[in-house]
Structures are given as C-alpha cells and as structure tokens.
Short mmCIF file of C-alpha atoms and ligand atoms in Angstrom, two decimals:
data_model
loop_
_atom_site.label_atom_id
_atom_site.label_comp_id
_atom_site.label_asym_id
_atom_site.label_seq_id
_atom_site.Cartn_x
_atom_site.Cartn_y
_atom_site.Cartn_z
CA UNK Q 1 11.14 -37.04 -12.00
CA UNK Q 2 9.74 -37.09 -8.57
CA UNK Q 3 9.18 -33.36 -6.90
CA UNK Q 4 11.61 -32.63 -4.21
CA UNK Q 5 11.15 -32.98 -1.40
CA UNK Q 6 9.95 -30.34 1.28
CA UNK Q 7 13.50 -30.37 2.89
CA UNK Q 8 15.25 -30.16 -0.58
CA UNK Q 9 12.97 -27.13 -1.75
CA UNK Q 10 13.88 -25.34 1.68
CA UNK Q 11 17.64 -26.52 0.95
CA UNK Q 12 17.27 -25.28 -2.80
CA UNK Q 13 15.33 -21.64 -1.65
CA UNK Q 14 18.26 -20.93 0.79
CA UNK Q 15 20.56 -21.22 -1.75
CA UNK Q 16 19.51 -19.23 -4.66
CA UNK Q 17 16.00 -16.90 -4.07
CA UNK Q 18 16.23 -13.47 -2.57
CA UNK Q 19 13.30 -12.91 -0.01
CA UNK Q 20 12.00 -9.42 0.89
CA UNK Q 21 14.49 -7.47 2.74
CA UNK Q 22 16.65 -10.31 3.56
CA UNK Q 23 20.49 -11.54 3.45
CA UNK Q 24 21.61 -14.38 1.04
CA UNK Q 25 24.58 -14.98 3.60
CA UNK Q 26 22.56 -14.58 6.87
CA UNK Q 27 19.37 -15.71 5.72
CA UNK Q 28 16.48 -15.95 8.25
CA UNK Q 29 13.99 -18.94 8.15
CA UNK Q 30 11.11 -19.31 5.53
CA UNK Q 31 8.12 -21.55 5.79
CA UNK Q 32 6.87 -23.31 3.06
CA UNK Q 33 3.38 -23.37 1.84
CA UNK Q 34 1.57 -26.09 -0.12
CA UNK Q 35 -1.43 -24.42 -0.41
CA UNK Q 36 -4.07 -21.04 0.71
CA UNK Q 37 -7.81 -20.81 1.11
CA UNK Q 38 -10.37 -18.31 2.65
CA UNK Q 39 -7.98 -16.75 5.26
CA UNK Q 40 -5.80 -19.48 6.10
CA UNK Q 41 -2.40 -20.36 4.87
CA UNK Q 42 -1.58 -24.31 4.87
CA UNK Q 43 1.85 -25.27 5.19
CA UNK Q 44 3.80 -28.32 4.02
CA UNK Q 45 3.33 -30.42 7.08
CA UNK Q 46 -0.49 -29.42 7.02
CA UNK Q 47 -0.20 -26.90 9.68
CA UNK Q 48 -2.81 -24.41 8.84
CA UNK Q 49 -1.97 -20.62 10.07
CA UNK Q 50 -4.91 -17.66 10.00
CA UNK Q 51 -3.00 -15.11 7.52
CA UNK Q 52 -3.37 -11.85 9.65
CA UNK Q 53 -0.95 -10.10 7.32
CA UNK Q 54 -3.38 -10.55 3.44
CA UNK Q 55 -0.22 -11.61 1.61
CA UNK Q 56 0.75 -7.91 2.43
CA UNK Q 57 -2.67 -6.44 2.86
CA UNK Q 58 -3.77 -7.34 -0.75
CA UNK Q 59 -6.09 -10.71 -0.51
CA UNK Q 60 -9.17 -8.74 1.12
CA UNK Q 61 -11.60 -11.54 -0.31
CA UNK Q 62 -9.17 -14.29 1.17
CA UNK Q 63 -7.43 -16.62 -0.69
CA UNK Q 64 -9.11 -19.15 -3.87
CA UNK Q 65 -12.32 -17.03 -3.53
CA UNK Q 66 -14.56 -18.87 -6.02
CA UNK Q 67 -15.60 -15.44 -8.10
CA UNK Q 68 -11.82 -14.85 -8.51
CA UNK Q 69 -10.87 -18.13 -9.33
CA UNK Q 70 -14.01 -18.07 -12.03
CA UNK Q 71 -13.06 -14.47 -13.57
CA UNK Q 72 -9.00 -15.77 -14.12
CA UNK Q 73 -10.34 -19.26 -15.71
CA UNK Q 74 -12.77 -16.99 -17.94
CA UNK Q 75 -9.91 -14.69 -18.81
CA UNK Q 76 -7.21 -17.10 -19.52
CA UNK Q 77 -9.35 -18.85 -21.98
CA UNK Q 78 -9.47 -15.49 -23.59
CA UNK Q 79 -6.30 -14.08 -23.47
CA UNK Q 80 -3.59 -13.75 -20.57
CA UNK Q 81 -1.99 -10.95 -21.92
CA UNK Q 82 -1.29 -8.95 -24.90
CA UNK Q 83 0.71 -5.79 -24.98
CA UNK Q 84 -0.94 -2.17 -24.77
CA UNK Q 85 0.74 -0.33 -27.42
CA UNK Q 86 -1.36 0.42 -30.24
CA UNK Q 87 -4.13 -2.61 -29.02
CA UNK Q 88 -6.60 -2.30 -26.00
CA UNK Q 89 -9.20 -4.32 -24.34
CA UNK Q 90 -12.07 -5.05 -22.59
CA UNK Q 91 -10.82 -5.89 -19.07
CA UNK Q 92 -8.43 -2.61 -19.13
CA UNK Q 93 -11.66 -0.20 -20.76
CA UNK Q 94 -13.61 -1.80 -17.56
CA UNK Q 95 -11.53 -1.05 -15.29
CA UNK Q 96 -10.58 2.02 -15.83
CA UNK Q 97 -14.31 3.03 -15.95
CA UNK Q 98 -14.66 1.36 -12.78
CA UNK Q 99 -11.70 3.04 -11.04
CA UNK Q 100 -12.47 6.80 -12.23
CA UNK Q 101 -16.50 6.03 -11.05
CA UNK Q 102 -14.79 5.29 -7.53
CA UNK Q 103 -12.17 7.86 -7.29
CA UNK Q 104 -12.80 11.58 -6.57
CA UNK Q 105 -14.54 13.55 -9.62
CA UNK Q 106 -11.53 15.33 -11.11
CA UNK Q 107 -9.75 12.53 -11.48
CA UNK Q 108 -10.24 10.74 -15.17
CA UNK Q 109 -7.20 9.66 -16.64
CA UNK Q 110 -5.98 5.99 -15.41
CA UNK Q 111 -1.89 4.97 -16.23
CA UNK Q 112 -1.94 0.85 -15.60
CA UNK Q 113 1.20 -0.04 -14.16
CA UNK Q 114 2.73 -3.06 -13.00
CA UNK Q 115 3.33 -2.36 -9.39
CA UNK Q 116 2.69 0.06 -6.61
CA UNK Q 117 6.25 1.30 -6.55
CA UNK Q 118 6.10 1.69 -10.44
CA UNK Q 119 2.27 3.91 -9.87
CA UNK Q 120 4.48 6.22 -7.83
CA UNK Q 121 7.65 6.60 -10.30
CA UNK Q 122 4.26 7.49 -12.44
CA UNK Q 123 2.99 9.76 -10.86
CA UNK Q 124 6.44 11.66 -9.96
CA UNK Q 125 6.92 11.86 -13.92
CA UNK Q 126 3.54 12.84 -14.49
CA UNK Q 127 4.03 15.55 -12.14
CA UNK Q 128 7.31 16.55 -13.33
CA UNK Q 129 6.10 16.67 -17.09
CA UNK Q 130 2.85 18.92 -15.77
CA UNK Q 131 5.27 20.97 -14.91
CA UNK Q 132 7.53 21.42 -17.73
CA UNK Q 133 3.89 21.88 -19.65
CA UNK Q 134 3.34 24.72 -17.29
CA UNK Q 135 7.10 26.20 -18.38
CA UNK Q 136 8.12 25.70 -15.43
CA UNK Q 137 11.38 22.96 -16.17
CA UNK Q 138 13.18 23.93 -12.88
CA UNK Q 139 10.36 22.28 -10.70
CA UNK Q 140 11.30 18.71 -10.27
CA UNK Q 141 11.71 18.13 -6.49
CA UNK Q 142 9.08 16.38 -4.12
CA UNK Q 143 7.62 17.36 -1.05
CA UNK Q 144 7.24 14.35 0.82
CA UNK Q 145 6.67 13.34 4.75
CA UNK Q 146 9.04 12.07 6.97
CA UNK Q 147 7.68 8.91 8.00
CA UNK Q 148 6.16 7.85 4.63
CA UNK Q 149 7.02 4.96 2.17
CA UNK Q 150 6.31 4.81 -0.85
CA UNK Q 151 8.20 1.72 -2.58
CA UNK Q 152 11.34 0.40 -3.15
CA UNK Q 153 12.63 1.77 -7.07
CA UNK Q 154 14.56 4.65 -7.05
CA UNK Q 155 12.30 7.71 -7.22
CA UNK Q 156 9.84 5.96 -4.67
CA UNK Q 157 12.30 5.49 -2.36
CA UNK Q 158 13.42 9.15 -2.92
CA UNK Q 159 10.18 10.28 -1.50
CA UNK Q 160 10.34 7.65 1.55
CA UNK Q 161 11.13 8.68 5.02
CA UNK Q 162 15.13 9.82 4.56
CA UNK Q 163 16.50 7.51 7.55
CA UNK Q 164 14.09 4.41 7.80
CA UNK Q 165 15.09 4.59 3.72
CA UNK Q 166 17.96 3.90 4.27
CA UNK Q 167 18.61 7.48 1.51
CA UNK Q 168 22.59 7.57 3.08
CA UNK Q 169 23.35 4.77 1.47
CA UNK Q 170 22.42 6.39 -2.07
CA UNK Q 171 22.67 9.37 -1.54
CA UNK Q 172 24.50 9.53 -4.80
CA UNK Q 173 22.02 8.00 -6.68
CA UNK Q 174 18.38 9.34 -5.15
CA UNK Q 175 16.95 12.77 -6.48
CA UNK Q 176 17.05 14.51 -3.26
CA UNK Q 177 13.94 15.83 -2.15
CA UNK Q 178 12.22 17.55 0.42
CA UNK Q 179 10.82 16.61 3.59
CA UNK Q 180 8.16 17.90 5.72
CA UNK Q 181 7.61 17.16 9.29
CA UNK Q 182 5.41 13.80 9.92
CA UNK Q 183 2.20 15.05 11.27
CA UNK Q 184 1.62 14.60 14.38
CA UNK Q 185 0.37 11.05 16.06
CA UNK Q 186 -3.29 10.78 16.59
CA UNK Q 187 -6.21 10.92 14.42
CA UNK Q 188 -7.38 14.13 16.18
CA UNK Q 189 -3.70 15.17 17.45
CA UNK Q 190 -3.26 19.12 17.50
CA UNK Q 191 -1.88 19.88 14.19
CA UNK Q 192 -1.09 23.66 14.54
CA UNK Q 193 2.73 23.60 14.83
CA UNK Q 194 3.06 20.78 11.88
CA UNK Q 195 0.94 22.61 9.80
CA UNK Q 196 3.01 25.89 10.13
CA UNK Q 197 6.16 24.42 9.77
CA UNK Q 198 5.13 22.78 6.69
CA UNK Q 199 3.44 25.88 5.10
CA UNK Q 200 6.80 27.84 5.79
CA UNK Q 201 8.79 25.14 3.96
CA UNK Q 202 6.76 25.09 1.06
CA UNK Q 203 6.86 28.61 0.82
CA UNK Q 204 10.63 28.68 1.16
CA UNK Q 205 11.50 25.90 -1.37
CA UNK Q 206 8.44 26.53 -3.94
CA UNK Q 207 10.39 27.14 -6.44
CA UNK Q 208 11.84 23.83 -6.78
CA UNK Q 209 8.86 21.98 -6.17
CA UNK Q 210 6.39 20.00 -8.48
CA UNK Q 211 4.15 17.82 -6.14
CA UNK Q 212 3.19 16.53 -3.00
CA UNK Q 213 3.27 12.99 -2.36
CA UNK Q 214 1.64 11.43 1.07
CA UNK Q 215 -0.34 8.14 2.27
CA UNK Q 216 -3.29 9.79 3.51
CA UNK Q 217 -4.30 9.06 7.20
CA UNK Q 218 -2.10 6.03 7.70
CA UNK Q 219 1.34 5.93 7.04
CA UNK Q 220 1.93 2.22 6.67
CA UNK Q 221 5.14 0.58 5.95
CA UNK Q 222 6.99 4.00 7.24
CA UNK Q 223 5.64 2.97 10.50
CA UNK Q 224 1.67 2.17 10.99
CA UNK Q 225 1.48 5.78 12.14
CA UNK Q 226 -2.23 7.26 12.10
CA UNK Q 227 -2.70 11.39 11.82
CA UNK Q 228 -5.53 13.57 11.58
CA UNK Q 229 -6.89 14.26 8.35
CA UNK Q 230 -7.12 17.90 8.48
CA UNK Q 231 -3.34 17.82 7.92
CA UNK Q 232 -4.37 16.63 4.47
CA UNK Q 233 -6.95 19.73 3.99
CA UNK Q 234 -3.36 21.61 4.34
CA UNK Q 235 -1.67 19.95 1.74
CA UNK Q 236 -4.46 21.13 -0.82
CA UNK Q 237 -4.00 24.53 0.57
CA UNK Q 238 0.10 24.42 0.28
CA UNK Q 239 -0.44 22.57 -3.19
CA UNK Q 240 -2.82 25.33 -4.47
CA UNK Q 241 -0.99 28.57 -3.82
CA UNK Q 242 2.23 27.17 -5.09
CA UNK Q 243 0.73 25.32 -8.11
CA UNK Q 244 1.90 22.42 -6.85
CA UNK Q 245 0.65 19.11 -8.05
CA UNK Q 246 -1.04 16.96 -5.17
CA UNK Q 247 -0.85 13.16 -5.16
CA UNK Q 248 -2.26 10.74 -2.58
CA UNK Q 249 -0.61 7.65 -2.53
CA UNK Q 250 -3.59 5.27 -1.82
CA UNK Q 251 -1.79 1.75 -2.30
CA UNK Q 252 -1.96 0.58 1.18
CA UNK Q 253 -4.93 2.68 2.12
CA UNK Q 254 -7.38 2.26 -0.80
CA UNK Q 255 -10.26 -0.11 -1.14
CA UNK Q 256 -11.96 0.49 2.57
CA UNK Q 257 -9.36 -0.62 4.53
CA UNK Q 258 -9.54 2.81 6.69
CA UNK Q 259 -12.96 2.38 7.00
CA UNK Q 260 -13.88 4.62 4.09
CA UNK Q 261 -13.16 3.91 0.34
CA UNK Q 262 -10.13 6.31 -0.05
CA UNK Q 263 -8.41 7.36 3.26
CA UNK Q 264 -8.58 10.83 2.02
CA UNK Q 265 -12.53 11.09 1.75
CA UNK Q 266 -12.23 11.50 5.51
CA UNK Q 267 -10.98 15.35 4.78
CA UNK Q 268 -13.25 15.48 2.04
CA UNK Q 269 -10.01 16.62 0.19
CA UNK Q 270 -9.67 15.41 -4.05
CA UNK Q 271 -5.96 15.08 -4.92
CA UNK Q 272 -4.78 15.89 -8.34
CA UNK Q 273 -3.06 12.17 -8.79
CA UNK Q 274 -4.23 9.22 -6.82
CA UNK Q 275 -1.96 5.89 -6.69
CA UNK Q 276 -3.35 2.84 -5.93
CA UNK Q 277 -2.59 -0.82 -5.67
CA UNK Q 278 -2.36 -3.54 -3.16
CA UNK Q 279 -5.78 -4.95 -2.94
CA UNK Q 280 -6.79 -3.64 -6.02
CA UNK Q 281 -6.75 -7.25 -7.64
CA UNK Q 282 -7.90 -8.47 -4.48
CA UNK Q 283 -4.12 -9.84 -4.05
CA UNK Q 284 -4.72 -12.16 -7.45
CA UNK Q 285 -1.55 -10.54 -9.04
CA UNK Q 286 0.30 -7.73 -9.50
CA UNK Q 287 -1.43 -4.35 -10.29
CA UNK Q 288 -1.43 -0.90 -9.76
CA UNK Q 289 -2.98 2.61 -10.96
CA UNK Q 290 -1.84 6.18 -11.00
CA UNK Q 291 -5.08 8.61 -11.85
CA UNK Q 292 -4.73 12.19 -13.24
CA UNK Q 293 -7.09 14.90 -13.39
CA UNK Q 294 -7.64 16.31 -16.99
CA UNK Q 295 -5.52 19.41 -15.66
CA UNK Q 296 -2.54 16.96 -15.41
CA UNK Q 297 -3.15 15.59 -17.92
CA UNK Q 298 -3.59 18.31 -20.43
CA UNK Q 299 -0.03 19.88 -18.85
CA UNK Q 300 1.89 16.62 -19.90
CA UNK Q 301 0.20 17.17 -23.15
CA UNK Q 302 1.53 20.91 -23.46
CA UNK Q 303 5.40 19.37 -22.36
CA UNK Q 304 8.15 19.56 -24.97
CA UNK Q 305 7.70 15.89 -26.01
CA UNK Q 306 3.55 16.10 -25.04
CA UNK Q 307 3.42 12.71 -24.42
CA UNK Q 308 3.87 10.90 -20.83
CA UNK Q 309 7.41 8.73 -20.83
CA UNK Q 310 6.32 5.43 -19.53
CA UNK Q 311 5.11 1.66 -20.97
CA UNK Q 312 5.82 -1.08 -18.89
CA UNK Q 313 6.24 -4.58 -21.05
CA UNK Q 314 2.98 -6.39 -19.31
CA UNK Q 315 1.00 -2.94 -18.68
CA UNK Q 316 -2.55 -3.30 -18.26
CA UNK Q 317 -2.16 -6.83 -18.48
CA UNK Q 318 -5.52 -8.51 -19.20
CA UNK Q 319 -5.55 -11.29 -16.27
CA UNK Q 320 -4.48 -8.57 -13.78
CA UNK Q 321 -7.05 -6.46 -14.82
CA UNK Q 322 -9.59 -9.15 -14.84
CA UNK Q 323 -9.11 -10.26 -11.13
CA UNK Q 324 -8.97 -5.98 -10.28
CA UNK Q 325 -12.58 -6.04 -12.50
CA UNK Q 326 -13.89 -9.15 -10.21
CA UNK Q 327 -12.55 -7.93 -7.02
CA UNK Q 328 -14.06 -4.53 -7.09
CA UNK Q 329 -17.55 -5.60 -8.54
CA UNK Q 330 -17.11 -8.05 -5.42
CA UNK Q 331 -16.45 -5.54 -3.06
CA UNK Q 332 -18.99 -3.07 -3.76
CA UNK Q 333 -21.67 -5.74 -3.81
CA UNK Q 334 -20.75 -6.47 -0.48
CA UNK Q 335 -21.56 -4.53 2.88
CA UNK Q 336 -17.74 -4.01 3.33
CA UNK Q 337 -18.34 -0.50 5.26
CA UNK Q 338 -20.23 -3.44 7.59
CA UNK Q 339 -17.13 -5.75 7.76
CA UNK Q 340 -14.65 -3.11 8.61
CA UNK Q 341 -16.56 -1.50 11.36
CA UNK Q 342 -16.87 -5.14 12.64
CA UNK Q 343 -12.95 -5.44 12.20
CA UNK Q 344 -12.22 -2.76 13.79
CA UNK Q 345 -14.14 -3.04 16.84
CA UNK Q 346 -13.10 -6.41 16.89
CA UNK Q 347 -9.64 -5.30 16.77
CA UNK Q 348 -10.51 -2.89 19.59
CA UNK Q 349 -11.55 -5.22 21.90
CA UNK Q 350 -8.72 -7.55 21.59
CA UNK Q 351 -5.31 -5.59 21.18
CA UNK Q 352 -6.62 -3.67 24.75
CA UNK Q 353 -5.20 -6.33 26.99
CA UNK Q 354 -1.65 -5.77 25.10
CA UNK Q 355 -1.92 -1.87 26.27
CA UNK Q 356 -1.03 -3.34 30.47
CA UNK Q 357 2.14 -5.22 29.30
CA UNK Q 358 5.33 -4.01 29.58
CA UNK Q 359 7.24 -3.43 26.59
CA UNK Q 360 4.30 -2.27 24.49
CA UNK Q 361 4.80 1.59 23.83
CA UNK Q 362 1.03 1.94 22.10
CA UNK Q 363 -1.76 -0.02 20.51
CA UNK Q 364 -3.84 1.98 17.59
CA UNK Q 365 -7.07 0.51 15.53
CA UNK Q 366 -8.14 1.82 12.65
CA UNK Q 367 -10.44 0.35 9.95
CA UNK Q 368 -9.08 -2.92 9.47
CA UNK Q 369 -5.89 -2.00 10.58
CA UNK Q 370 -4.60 -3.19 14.05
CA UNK Q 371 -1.17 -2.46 15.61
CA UNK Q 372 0.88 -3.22 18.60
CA UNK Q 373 3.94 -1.20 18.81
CA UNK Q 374 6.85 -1.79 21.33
CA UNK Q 375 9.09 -0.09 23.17
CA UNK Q 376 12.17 -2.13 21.26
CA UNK Q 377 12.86 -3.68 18.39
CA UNK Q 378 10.54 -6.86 17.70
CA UNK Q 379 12.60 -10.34 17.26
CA UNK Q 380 10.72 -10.83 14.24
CA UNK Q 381 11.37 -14.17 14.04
CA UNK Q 382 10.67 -14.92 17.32
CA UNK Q 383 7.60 -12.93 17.39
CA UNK Q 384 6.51 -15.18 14.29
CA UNK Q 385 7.29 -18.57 15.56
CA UNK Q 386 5.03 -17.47 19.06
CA UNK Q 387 2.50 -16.36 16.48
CA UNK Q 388 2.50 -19.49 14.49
CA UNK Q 389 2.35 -21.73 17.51
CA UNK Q 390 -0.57 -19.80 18.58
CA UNK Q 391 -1.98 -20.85 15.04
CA UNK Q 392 -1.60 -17.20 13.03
CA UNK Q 393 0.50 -15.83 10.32
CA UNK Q 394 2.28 -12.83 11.33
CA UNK Q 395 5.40 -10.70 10.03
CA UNK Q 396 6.71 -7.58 12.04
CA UNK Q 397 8.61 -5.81 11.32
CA UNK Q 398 10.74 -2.69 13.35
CA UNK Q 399 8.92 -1.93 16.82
CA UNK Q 400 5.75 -3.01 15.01
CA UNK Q 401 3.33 -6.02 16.09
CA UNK Q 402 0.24 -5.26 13.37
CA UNK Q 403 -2.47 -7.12 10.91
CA UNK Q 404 -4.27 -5.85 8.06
CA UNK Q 405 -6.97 -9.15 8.39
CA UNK Q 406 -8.83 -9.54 5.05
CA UNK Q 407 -12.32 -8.39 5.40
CA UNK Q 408 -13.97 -12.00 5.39
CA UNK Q 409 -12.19 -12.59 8.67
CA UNK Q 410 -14.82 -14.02 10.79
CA UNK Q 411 -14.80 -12.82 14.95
CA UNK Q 412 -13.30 -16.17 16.06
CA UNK Q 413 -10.28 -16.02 13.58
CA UNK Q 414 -9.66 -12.25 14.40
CA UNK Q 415 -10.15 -13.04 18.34
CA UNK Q 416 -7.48 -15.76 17.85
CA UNK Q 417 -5.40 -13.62 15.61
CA UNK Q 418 -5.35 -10.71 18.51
CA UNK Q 419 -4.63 -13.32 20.99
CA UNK Q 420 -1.70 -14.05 18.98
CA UNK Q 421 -0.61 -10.84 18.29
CA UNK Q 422 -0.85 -10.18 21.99
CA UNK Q 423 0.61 -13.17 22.95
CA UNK Q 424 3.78 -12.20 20.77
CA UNK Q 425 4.07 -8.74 21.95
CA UNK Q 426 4.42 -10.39 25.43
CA UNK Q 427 7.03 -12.06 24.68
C1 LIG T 501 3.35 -1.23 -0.74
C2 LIG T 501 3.32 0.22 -1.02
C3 LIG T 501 3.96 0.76 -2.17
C4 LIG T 501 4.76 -0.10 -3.11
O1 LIG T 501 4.00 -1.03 -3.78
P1 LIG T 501 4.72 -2.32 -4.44
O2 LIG T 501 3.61 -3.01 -5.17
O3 LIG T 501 5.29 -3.11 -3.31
O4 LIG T 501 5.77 -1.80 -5.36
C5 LIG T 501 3.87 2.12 -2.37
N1 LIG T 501 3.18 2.93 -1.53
C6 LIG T 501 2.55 2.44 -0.44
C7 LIG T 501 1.79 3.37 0.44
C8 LIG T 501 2.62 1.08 -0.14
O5 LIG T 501 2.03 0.62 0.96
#
C-alpha cells in the first residue's frame, strides 16, 4: 500500500487526533512535518521553519543531534524497556547519580516518572505521606501561586493558577487548595507587600497545609512572568516555621535555561522536593523526576503504609533514561553558561524594537527565555502563519509572543527568529 498522501494525512488528523488544547469540532490548522534537524523543522512541502519554541522547550541540543541519536541506537540494541518493579538498571542507576550530583545537597532520593505533570502528582503525594509520617493526617492542602502551572492531571492542575486553570469548571473534582499572591513582576520588583501577605496566609491556614509548590523565578506556561528570587528565600522561611514541605517545580526552568542550572540557585535557596522534566532527555522522549531529601523520605517511610503509592507502567524506562544520561553528559561538557548568556543578549537586542509598537504591553529576557507580551489576546494562528512566512516556528499562546530557542541556536537563526517574533507582534 502506498502512504497517503500529505492531503489525506491532514484529512485523516482532522478527523480523529486530539491536539493540545484544541476542539475536535472547531479544530484550528496543523502543519505537517516530514522531518527535524539541528534547530529547524522541515515540513511536507520542504519548507524549512527555525523551531523557536524546542518542541516545548525540551530539544536544547536541537533535533537528530548525532550523540543522541548514537546513545538511543546503543540502548535499543540493549533493551528499550523493561519494567522497574523488583528489576533495575544501568541507565536508571546513572541517572539518578547524575541528577542528585546536580541538584542541591539535601536532595538524594530520585522517583522516575513518566511526565512532568505525573513528577508533580509525585511530589504532592510524597508530601502528603511526609506528613501523615509526621502524624500529622489533617495536612493535605497546597500552597501554591496564583499565576503558576504546573500540568494538566488532576492534582497538578489543582495547584495551577485557579482562573487561567480553568478550576470552575471542576471544581467538584480538584482538591481545593490554597493560593498565595503571584509575586510581584520584575526580577528585582519590591517584594515587601507579597511577602507579608503570603506569610499571614500561611500562618492562618497552617494547619491544613503540607507543602509549597512554585516554578522558581519564571512562571512559564501560567504566563512567562519573571519575579525576584528573594520571594523564594521566603518560601523556605514560611515552609520552615510551619513544617511545611517545600517543592520547586523545575520542569520548565531546569537545565540552564534561566541562565543558571536550577532557577532557584539564584536565591541560593535548597527545596525539600525538586521536579524536573522538559529538557531533561534533551526532548528525545518523555521523562521526568521528582527528588526528595532523606527527611522526606524517611517521613513517607514512618506513614501508615511506609511505602510511597506510585509505579507508573514504563517508569524509569531505559531509552528515556538513556537519551536523559546522553543529554546531560552533553550539556555539562559544553560551555552552556556561554550559550545562554549569548541567547540572552541576543534576545535583548532583538525583541527591543517590539517595545515602540503599539499593542505590545512588555518585552522581558531572561536566560534563554524571550517574550513579547501584548496588550490583547494574540490571534495565534495568525501570529503563526506571519511567523512561518517569516521562516520561524512559533506558537502563542494568551497575550504571549515568546521562544525558549535551543541553546545551539546560532546569532543569525535567533536574529531571524526575533525578527519574526517582532514581526508577528506587529501585526
Ligand atoms: C510543562 C510543565 C509541567 C507539565 O509537564 P508535562 O510533561 O507536560 O506533563 C509541569 N510544570 C511545569 C513548570 C511545566 O512547565
């Protein structure tokens, strides 16, 4: 049998596959792609687009990076998966060394899951099992930002900003938690009145609290909103006297894209769970972490059933880990402290001319993060056809015009990808 054709896969993809966020009855268009390498995305007709998004700021190395390619060849000739109950392995033992070497000191115990969405449902259990441990049963809630996200199951998006969540429209079926103010906008933004607001909640609702959940520095998908990092310094505090359990929800942040390793290393604050994800298999496949301090972990051990109540079907699955081995060796070989400063200044100098045209409410840099937001709503599939005609791959989404490029970007790729940005913000 022949392979359909372009127009019949289009024809068969409107008819029967969901797409992120999207309508089966009103569905917006896709494009189809025959193929990915470096940072560009080739399309069926050949039309080759600069991917300023990294598949969802994952593929920092780019896309068929030879080392990658190598390490999932040498694993599938081993084994692609095999499940983790009762058997381990190599690529899972390596990188879980690796991952506790790179994450604050405390922090030793390493839960593979299969997702970032599925980390945080972790690290909500682990938390509310630390606390039963402590005999303290009653403390299940979350305090949580307004602003954040932290994925799309159930108990993520219980701890996701309450109205860009959407939580009305489950609000029978969400744990409700608690939300504190979003800190304030601005990496060095006056944080006085957010941080007393915030201590006075905690104090109030202690209680019924068992952790802390943020995104450290950036709030991504909740917005691309950048705060000062003292506010995180306050969280340990709150956390501390209310024996609260603290976890930073690295998944968008993690792996350098802020500029430093962990957002959070710019407080110089250690949480008591990390999550992380994203680029962790340098956007090879899906993967995702939640770390534990020995604290945690011995306070799960001390709960009624003492062990922690999760194992996913494919966890720790061998090829995952594999690429997550490859792309972390490859990252700390490289100078990628280098690459994001260059990003970022890169990023500097070409969002500035979208600051003088009207429409566009702010533009914000940091690390290799770059973000144009407007004063409306962004057309996102307008915005994406102007993008694509200017020769880059972009995907809005609210007031947001943003890329995460992946760290190989060279200066003439990002320089076209701002122009494009730019040149869709004007419009
Ligand atoms: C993307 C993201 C998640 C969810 O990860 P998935 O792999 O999409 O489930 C959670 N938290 C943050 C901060 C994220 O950016």
């Amino acid at each position: 049998m022949p392979p359909p054709l372009p127009s019949e896969l289009l024809t068969l993809d409107r008819e029967h596959l969901w797409h992120p966020y999207a309508s089966m009855t009103h569905p917006t268009p896709v494009r189809l792609v025959s193929g990915a390498a470096g940072v560009r995305i080739t399309l069926h007709d050949d039309t080759e687009l600069i991917d300023a998004m990294s598949s969802w700021w994952s593929a920092i190395h780019g896309y068929r990076h030879p080392v990658l390619d190598e390490a999932m060849r040498h694993q599938i000739a081993t084994m692609s998966h095999v499940m983790f109950g009762g058997l381990t392995h190599q690529p899972a033992v390596t990188l879980a060394r690796l991952l506790v070497e790179l994450s604050p000191d405390p922090l030793r115990h390493v839960f593979l899951a299969d997702s970032g969405s599925v980390a945080v449902e972790v690290a909500l259990k682990m938390a509310a099992q630390y606390q039963r441990g402590q005999g303290r049963p009653g403390r299940t809630r979350t305090l949580a930002l307004r602003g954040g996200y932290h994925g799309d199951t159930l108990g993520a998006m219980s701890v996701c900003d309450p109205i860009g969540g959407m939580h009305a429209m489950f609000a029978d079926s969400l744990p409700l938690q608690v939300f504190a103010p979003q800190p304030p906008a601005g990496y060095e933004a006056d944080t006085a009145d957010w941080e007393a607001e915030t201590r006075a909640l905690a104090s109030a609702r202690a209680d019924e609290l068992a952790a802390i959940i943020c995104e450290p520095v950036l709030q991504g998908a909740g917005g691309m909103h950048i705060y000062n990092p003292h506010c995180l310094r306050v969280l340990r505090e709150v956390a501390d006297e209310h024996g609260l359990v603290l976890i930073f929800d690295e998944i968008a942040t993690g792996f350098g894209r802020t500029g430093t390793f962990f957002a959070a290393e710019q407080a110089d604050v250690d949480p008591d769970i990390i999550c992380v994800g994203k680029a962790l298999t340098g956007g090879y496949l899906t993967l995702a972490a939640a770390l534990c301090t020995s604290e945690v972990a011995r306070g799960i051990g001390r709960s009624e059933i003492g062990v922690l109540v999760h194992g996913p079907t494919f966890m720790a699955n061998p090829l995952a880990c594999a690429a997550a081995v490859a792309s972390i060796q490859m990252l700390l070989r490289q100078r990628w402290q280098h690459e994001v400063r260059r990003l970022e200044a890169g990023l500097r100098a070409g969002l500035e001319p979208a600051r003088a045209l009207p429409g566009v409410a702010d533009v914000r840099v940091l690390g290799a993060v770059g973000v144009i937001q407007l004063d409306r709503r962004v057309d996102v599939v307008r915005a994406s056809d102007i993008a694509a005609d200017n020769g880059v791959w972009i995907r809005p989404f609210r007031d947001l015009v943003y890329t995460m490029p992946a760290y190989v970007m060279d200066d003439i790729d990002l320089a076209q990808v701002c122009a494009a940005m730019v040149a869709a913000a004007d419009a």
